[in-house]
Coordinates of C-alpha atoms and ligand atoms in Angstrom, one line a residue:
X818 CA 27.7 23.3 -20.4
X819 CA 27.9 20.2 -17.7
X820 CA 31.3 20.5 -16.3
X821 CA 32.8 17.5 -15.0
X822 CA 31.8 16.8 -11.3
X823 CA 28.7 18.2 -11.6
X824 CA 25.8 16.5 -10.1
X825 CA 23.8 16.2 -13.3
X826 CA 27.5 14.4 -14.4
X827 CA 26.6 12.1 -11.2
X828 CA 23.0 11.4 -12.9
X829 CA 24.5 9.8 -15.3
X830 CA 26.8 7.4 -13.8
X831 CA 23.6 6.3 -11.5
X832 CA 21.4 6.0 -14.5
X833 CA 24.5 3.7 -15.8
X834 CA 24.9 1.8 -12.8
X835 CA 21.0 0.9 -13.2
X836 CA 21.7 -0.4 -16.7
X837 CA 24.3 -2.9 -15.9
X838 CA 21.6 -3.9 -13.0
X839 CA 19.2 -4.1 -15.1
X840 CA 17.5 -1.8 -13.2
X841 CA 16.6 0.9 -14.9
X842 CA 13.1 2.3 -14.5
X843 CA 10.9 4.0 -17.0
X844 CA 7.4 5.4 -17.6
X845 CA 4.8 4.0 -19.8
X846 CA 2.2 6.0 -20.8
X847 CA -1.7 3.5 -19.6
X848 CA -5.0 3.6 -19.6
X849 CA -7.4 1.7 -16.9
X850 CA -10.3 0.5 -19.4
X851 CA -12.7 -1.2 -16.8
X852 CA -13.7 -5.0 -16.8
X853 CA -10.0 -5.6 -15.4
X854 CA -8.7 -4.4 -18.5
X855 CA -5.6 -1.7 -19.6
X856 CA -4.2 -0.4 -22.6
X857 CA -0.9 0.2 -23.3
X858 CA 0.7 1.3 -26.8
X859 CA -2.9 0.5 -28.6
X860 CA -2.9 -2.9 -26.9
X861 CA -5.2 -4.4 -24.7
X862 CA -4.3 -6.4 -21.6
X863 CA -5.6 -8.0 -18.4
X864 CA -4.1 -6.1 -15.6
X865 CA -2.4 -7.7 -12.9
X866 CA -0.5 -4.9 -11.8
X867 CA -2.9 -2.0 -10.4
X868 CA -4.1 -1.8 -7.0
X869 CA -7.8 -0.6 -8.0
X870 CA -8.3 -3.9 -6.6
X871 CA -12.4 -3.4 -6.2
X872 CA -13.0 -1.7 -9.8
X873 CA -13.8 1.7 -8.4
X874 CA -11.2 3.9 -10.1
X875 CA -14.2 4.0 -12.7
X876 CA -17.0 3.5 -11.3
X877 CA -19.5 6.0 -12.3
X878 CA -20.9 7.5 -8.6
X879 CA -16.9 8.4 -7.5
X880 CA -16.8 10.3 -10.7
X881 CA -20.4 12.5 -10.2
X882 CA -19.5 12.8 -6.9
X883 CA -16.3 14.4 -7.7
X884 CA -17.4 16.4 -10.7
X885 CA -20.1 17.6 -8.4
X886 CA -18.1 18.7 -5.4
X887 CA -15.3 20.3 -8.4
X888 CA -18.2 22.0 -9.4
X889 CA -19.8 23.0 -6.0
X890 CA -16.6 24.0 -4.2
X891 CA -13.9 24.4 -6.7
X892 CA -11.0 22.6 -8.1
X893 CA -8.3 24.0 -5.2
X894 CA -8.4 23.9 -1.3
X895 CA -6.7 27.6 -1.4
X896 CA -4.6 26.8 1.4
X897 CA -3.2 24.4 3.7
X898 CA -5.1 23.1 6.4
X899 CA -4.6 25.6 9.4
X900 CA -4.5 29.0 7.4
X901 CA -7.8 28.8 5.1
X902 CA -8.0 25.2 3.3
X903 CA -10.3 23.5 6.0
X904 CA -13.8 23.2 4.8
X905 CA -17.3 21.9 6.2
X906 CA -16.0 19.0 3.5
X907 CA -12.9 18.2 5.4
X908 CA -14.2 17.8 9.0
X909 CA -17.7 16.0 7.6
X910 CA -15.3 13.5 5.6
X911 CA -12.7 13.1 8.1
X912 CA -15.8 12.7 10.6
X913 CA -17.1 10.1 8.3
X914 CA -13.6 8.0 7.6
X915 CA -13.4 8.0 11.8
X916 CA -16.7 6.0 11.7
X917 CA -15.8 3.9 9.0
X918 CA -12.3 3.2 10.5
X919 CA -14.1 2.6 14.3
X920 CA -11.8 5.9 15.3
X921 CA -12.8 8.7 17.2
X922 CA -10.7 10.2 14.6
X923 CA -9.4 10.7 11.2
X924 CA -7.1 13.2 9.5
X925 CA -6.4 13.8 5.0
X926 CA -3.5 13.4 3.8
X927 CA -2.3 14.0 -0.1
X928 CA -1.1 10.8 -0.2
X929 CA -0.1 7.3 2.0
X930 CA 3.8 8.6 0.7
X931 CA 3.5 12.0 2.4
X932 CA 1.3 10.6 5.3
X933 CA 4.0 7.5 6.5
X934 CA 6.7 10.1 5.5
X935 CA 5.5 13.2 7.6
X936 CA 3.6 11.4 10.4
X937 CA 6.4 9.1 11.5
X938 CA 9.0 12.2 12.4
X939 CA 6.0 13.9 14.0
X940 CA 5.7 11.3 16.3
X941 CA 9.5 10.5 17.1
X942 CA 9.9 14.4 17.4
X943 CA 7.6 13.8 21.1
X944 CA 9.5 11.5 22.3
X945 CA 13.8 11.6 21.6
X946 CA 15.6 8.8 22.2
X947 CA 12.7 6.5 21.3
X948 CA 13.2 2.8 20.1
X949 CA 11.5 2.5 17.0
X950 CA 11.0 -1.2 15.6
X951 CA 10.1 -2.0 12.0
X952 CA 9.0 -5.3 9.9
X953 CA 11.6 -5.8 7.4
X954 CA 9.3 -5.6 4.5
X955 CA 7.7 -2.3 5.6
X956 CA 7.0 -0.1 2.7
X957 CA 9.6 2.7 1.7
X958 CA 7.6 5.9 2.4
X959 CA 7.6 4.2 6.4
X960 CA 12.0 4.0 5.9
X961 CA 11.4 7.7 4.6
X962 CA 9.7 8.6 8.1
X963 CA 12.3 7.1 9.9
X964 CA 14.9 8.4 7.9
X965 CA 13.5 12.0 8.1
X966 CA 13.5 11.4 12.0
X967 CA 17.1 10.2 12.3
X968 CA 16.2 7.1 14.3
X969 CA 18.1 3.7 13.8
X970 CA 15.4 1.3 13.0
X971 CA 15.2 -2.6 15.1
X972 CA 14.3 -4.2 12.6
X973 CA 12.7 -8.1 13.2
X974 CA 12.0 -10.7 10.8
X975 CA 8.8 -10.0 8.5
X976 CA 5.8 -10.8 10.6
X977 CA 8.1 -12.5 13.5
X978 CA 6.8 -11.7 16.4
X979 CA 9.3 -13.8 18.2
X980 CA 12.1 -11.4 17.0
X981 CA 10.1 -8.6 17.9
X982 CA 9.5 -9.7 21.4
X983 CA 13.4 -10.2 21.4
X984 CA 14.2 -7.1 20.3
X985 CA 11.5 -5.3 22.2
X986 CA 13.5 -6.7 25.3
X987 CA 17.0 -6.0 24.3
X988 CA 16.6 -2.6 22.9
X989 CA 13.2 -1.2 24.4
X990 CA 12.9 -1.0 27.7
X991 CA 15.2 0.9 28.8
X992 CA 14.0 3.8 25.9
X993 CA 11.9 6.3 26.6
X994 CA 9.3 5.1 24.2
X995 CA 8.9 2.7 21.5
X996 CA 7.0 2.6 18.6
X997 CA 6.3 -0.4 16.5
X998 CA 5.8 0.0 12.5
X999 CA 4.2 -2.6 9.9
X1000 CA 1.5 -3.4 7.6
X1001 CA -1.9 -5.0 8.2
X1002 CA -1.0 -6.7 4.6
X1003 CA 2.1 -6.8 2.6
X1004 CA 2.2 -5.0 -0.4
X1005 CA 4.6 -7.3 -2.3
X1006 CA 3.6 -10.2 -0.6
X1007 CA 0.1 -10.3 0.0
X1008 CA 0.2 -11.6 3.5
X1009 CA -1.5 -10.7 6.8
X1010 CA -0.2 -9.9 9.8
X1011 CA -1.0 -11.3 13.1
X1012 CA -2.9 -8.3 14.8
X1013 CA -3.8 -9.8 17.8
X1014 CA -0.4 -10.8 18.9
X1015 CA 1.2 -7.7 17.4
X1016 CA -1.6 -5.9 20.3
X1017 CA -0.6 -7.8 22.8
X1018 CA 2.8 -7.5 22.2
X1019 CA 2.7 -3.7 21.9
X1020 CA 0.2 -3.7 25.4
X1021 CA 3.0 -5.7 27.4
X1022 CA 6.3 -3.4 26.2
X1023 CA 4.0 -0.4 26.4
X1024 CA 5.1 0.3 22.3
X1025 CA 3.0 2.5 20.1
X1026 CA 1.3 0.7 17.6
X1027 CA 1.3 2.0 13.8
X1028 CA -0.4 0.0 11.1
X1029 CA -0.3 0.6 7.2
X1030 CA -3.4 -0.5 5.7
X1031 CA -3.1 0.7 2.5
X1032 CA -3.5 -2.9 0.9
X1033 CA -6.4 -3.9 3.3
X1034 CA -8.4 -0.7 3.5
X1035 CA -11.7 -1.3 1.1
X1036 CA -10.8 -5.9 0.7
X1037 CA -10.7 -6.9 4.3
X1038 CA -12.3 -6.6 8.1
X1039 CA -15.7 -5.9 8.0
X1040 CA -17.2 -3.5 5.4
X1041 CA -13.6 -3.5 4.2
X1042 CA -12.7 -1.1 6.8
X1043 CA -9.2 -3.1 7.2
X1044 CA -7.7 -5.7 9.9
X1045 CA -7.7 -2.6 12.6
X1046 CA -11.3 -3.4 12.9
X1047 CA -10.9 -6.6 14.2
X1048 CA -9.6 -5.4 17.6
X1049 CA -11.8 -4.5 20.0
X1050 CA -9.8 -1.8 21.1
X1051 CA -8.2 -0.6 17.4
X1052 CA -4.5 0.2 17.6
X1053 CA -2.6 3.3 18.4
X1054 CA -2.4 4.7 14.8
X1055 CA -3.9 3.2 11.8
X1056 CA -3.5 4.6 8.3
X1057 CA -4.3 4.0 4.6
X1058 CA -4.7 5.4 1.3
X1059 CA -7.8 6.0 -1.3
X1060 CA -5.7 5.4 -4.0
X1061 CA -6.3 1.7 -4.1
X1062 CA -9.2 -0.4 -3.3
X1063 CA -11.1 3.1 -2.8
X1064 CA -10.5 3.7 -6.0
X1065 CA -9.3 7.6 -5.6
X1066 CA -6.4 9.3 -4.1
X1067 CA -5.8 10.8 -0.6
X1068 CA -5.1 8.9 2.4
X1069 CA -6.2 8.8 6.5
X1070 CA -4.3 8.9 9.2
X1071 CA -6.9 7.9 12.1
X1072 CA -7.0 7.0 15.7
X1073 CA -7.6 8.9 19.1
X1074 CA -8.2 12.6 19.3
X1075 CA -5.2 13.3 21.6
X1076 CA -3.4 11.5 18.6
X1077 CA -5.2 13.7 15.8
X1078 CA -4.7 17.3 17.6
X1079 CA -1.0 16.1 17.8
X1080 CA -0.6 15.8 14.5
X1081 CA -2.3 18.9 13.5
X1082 CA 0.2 21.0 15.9
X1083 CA 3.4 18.8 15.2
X1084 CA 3.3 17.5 11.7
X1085 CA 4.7 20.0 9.0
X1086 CA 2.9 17.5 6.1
X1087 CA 0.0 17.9 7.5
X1088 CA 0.5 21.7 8.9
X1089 CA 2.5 23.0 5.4
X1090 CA 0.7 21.1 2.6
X1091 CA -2.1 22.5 0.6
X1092 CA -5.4 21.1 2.1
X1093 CA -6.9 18.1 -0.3
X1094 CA -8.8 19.6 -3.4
X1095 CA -12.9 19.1 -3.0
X1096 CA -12.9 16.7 -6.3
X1097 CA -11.1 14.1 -4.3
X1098 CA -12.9 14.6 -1.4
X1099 CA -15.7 14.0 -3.5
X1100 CA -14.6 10.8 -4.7
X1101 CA -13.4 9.7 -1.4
X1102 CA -17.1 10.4 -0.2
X1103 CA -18.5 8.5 -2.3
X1104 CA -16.2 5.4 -2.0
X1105 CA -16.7 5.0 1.7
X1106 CA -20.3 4.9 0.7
X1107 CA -20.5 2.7 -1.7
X1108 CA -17.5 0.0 0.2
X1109 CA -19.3 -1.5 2.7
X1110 CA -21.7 -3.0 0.6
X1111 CA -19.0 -4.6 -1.8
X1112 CA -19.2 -8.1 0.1
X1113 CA -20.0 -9.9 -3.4
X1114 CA -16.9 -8.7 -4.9
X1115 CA -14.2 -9.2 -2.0
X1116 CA -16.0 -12.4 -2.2
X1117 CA -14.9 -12.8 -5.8
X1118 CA -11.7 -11.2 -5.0
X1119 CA -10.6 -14.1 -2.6
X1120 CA -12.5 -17.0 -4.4
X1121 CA -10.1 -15.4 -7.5
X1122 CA -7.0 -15.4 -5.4
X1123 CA -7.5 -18.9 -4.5
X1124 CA -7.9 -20.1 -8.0
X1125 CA -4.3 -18.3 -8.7
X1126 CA -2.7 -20.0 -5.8
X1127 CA -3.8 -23.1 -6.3
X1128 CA -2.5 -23.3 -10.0
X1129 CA 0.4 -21.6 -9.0
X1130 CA 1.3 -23.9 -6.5
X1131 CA 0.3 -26.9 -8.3
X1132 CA 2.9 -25.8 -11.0
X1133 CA 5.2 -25.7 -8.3
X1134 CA 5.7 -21.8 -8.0
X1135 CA 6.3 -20.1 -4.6
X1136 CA 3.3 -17.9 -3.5
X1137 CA 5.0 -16.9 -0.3
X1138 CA 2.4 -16.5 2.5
X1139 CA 0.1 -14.7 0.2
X1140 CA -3.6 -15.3 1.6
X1141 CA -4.9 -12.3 -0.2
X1142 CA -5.8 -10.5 -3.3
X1143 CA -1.9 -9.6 -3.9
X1144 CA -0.4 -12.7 -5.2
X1145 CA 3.0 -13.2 -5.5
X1146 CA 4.9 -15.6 -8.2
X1147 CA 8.4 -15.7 -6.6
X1148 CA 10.8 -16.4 -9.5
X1149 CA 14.0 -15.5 -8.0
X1150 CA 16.4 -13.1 -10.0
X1151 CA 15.5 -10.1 -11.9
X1152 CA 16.4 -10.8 -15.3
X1153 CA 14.0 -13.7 -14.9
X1154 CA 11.4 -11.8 -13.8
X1155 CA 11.4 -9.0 -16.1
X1156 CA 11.5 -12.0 -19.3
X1157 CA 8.6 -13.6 -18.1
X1158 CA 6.5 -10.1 -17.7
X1159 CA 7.2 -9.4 -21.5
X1160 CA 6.4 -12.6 -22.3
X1161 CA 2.9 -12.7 -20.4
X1162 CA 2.7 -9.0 -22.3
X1163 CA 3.1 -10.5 -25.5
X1164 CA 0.3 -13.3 -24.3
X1165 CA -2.0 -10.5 -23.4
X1166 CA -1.6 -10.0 -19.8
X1167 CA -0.1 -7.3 -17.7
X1168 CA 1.9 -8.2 -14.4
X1169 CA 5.1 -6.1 -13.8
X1170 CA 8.2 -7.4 -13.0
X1171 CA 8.9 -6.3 -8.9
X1172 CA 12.6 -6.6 -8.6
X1173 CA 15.1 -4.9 -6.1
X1174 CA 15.4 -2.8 -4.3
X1175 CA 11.8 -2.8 -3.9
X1176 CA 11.8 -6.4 -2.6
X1177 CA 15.1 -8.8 -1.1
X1178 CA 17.8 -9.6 -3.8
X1179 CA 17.1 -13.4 -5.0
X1180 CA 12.9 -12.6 -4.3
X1181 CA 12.6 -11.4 -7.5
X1182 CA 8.7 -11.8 -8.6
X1183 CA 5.6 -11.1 -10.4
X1184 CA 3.1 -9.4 -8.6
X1185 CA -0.1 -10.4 -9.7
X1186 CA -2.9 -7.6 -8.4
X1187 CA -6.4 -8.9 -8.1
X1188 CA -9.5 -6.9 -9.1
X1189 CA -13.0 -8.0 -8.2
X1190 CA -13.7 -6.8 -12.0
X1191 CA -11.4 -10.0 -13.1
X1192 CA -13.0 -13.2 -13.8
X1193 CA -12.3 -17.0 -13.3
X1194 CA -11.6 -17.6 -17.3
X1195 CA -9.1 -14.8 -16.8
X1196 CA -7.1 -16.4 -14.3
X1197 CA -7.6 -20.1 -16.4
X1198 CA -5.6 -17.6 -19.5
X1199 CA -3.5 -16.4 -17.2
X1200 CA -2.3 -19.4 -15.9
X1201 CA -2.4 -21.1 -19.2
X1202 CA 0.2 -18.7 -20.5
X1203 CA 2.3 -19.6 -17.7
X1204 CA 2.4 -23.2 -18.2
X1205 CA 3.2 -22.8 -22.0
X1206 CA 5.8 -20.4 -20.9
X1207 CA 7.1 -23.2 -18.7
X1208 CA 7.1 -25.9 -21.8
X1209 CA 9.1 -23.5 -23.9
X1210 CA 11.7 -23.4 -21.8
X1211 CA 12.1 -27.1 -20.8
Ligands
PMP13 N1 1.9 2.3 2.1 C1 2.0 1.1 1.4 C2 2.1 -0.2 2.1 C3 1.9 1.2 0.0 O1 1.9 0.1 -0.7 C4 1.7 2.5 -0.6 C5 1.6 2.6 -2.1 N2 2.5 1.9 -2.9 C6 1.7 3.6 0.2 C7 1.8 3.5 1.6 C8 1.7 5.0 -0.4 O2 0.4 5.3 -0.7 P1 0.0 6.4 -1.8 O3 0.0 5.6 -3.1 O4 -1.3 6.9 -1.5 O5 1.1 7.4 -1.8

């Protein structure tokens, strides 16, 4: 029986409230089917909308590698990482992602989530009191660090560094440490942020410097080893996942070893979780292998994004600041959004609706995903669709 006042009573008033918003969310059962493709109910469409942006989630080496580390080592760690769950696998691999990230070095994680969720308290918990200073479009699992460490964020204008110097003078220097928290590229956006003046900023106010490269780790820098490569001199922390471009799961925390042996002694998501199983590891392997010698297809990827920018913009759509693989079509409210979505379903084409709270009220957009496994006539159909869409309605 559900009483009145009980929680699951308060379930249902949420799950209400995000029907009148037109909000609510649901799962649909997918299938990736290579060349860019997906299938959803028996239907094929172009997908717009995952983040396997260099065509690895089936490519067939990741997929030996992993079967062949399942079957070498097992399909469970055992333990978490400081009881029995550290293998030969982990240090070698979390040796190898330090090279490929220009580290000394590199920690697993399960997940960017967990990883932006676990390490950010970690840190804080060394330093109380400390001002902590966040782009406003950083992605949740970053609010969920803060949250979990009870700071107040600053936050400063999305990729304002302006603001940030403000606000690094207002309510920094008299802290007893500051950390600074953004993305080398937007996820919903698809725009870069200015390393070199976020470095320089973050030298002068003496601020710990955390980047998110989920979105750039694999597509840009060189060898696709993200924007954090760029600086001579990295920044403080650098993470990213290898559940996008590299095609997997798992993510990397990486940067100095005073930073990495903190983390093993202060952070409970890395110190309590179940070490990474040997079949992603596997996979993981063999995606930093196989990366750095993708240069044709993150050359496809931006000679594809340009192409969708270009008709996007000449139909007069806003793109944002988008230079990147992640292309935004910035329609404004949700309702819109979500209409033109089905409609592009209907037309053959995946590209989800991203509506708040995810991204700003009135921001409302289609995110369209880039994969190097796209092709120009897919982006000519894609755009197509959108210009007949736009004749219906006038
Ligand atoms: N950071 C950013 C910027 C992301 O976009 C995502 C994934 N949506 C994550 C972290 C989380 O990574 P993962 O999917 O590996 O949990």
């Amino acid at each position: 029986m559900i009483l009145k006042g009980s929680l699951e009573a308060r379930f249902d008033e949420a799950l209400a409230t995000a029907d009148e918003l037109g909000q609510r969310r649901k799962l649909d059962a997918v299938a990736l089917t290579g060349q860019g493709r997906i299938s959803r109910n028996g239907q094929q469409l172009v997908d717009f909308s995952s983040n396997d942006y260099l065509g690895l989630a089936l490519h067939p080496e990741l997929i030996d590698r992993s079967r062949e580390w399942t079957e070498r080592f097992g399909a469970g760690a055992g333990a978490s990482r400081l009881v029995t769950g550290t293998s030969e696998a982990h240090l070698a691999l979390e040796a190898k992602i330090a090279r490929f990230k220009g580290t000394r070095k590199a920690l697993l994680f399960a997940s960017g989530w967990q990883a932006n969720a676990a390490v950010i308290p970690a840190l804080l918990a060394a330093a109380p009191g400390a001002a902590v200073f966040t782009d406003r479009l950083i992605h949740a699992s970053m609010h969920t660090g803060c949250a979990a460490a009870g700071v107040r964020q600053h936050r400063f204008r999305h990729n304002d560094l302006t603001h940030l110097e403000q606000l690094l003078r207002d309510r920094g220097v008299n802290a007893p440490a500051r950390l600074i928290l953004t993305e080398s590229v937007f996820s919903m956006d698809g725009d870069v942020v200015d390393l070199e003046g976020l470095v320089t900023l973050a030298r002068a106010y003496d601020a710990f410097l955390y980047v998110d490269e989920a979105h750039a780790t694999g597509v840009l820098g060189p060898c696709g080893a993200g924007l954090s490569r760029t600086m001579p001199n990295g920044v403080d922390l650098v993470m990213g996942t290898f559940s996008k471009a590299m095609g997997s799961f798992g993510a990397y925390v990486a940067g100095s070893e005073r930073l990495c042996d903190y983390i093993i002694n202060a952070c409970g998501g890395f110190i309590f979780s179940t070490a990474p199983p040997p079949g992603v590891l596997g996979a993981i392997d063999a995606a930093i292998d196989i990366v750095p010698g993708m240069e044709r297809e993150r050359q496809k990827l931006r000679s594809l994004s340009d192409q969708l920018r270009q008709g996007l913009k000449t139909m007069g759509f806003s793109v944002g600041d988008s230079s990147t693989h992640i292309v935004p079509m910035i329609v404004g409210e949700a309702d819109k959004a979500m209409a033109l979505s089905r409609y592009l379903a209907t037309q053959g084409f995946l590209a989800t609706a991203i509506r708040p709270p995810t991204v700003p009220k009135g921001t409302s957009r289609l995110r369209f995903a880039l994969r190097a496994t796209h092709d120009a006539t897919d982006i000519d159909a894609l755009l197509a669709a959108i210009r007949d869409r736009g004749k219906q309605e006038t």
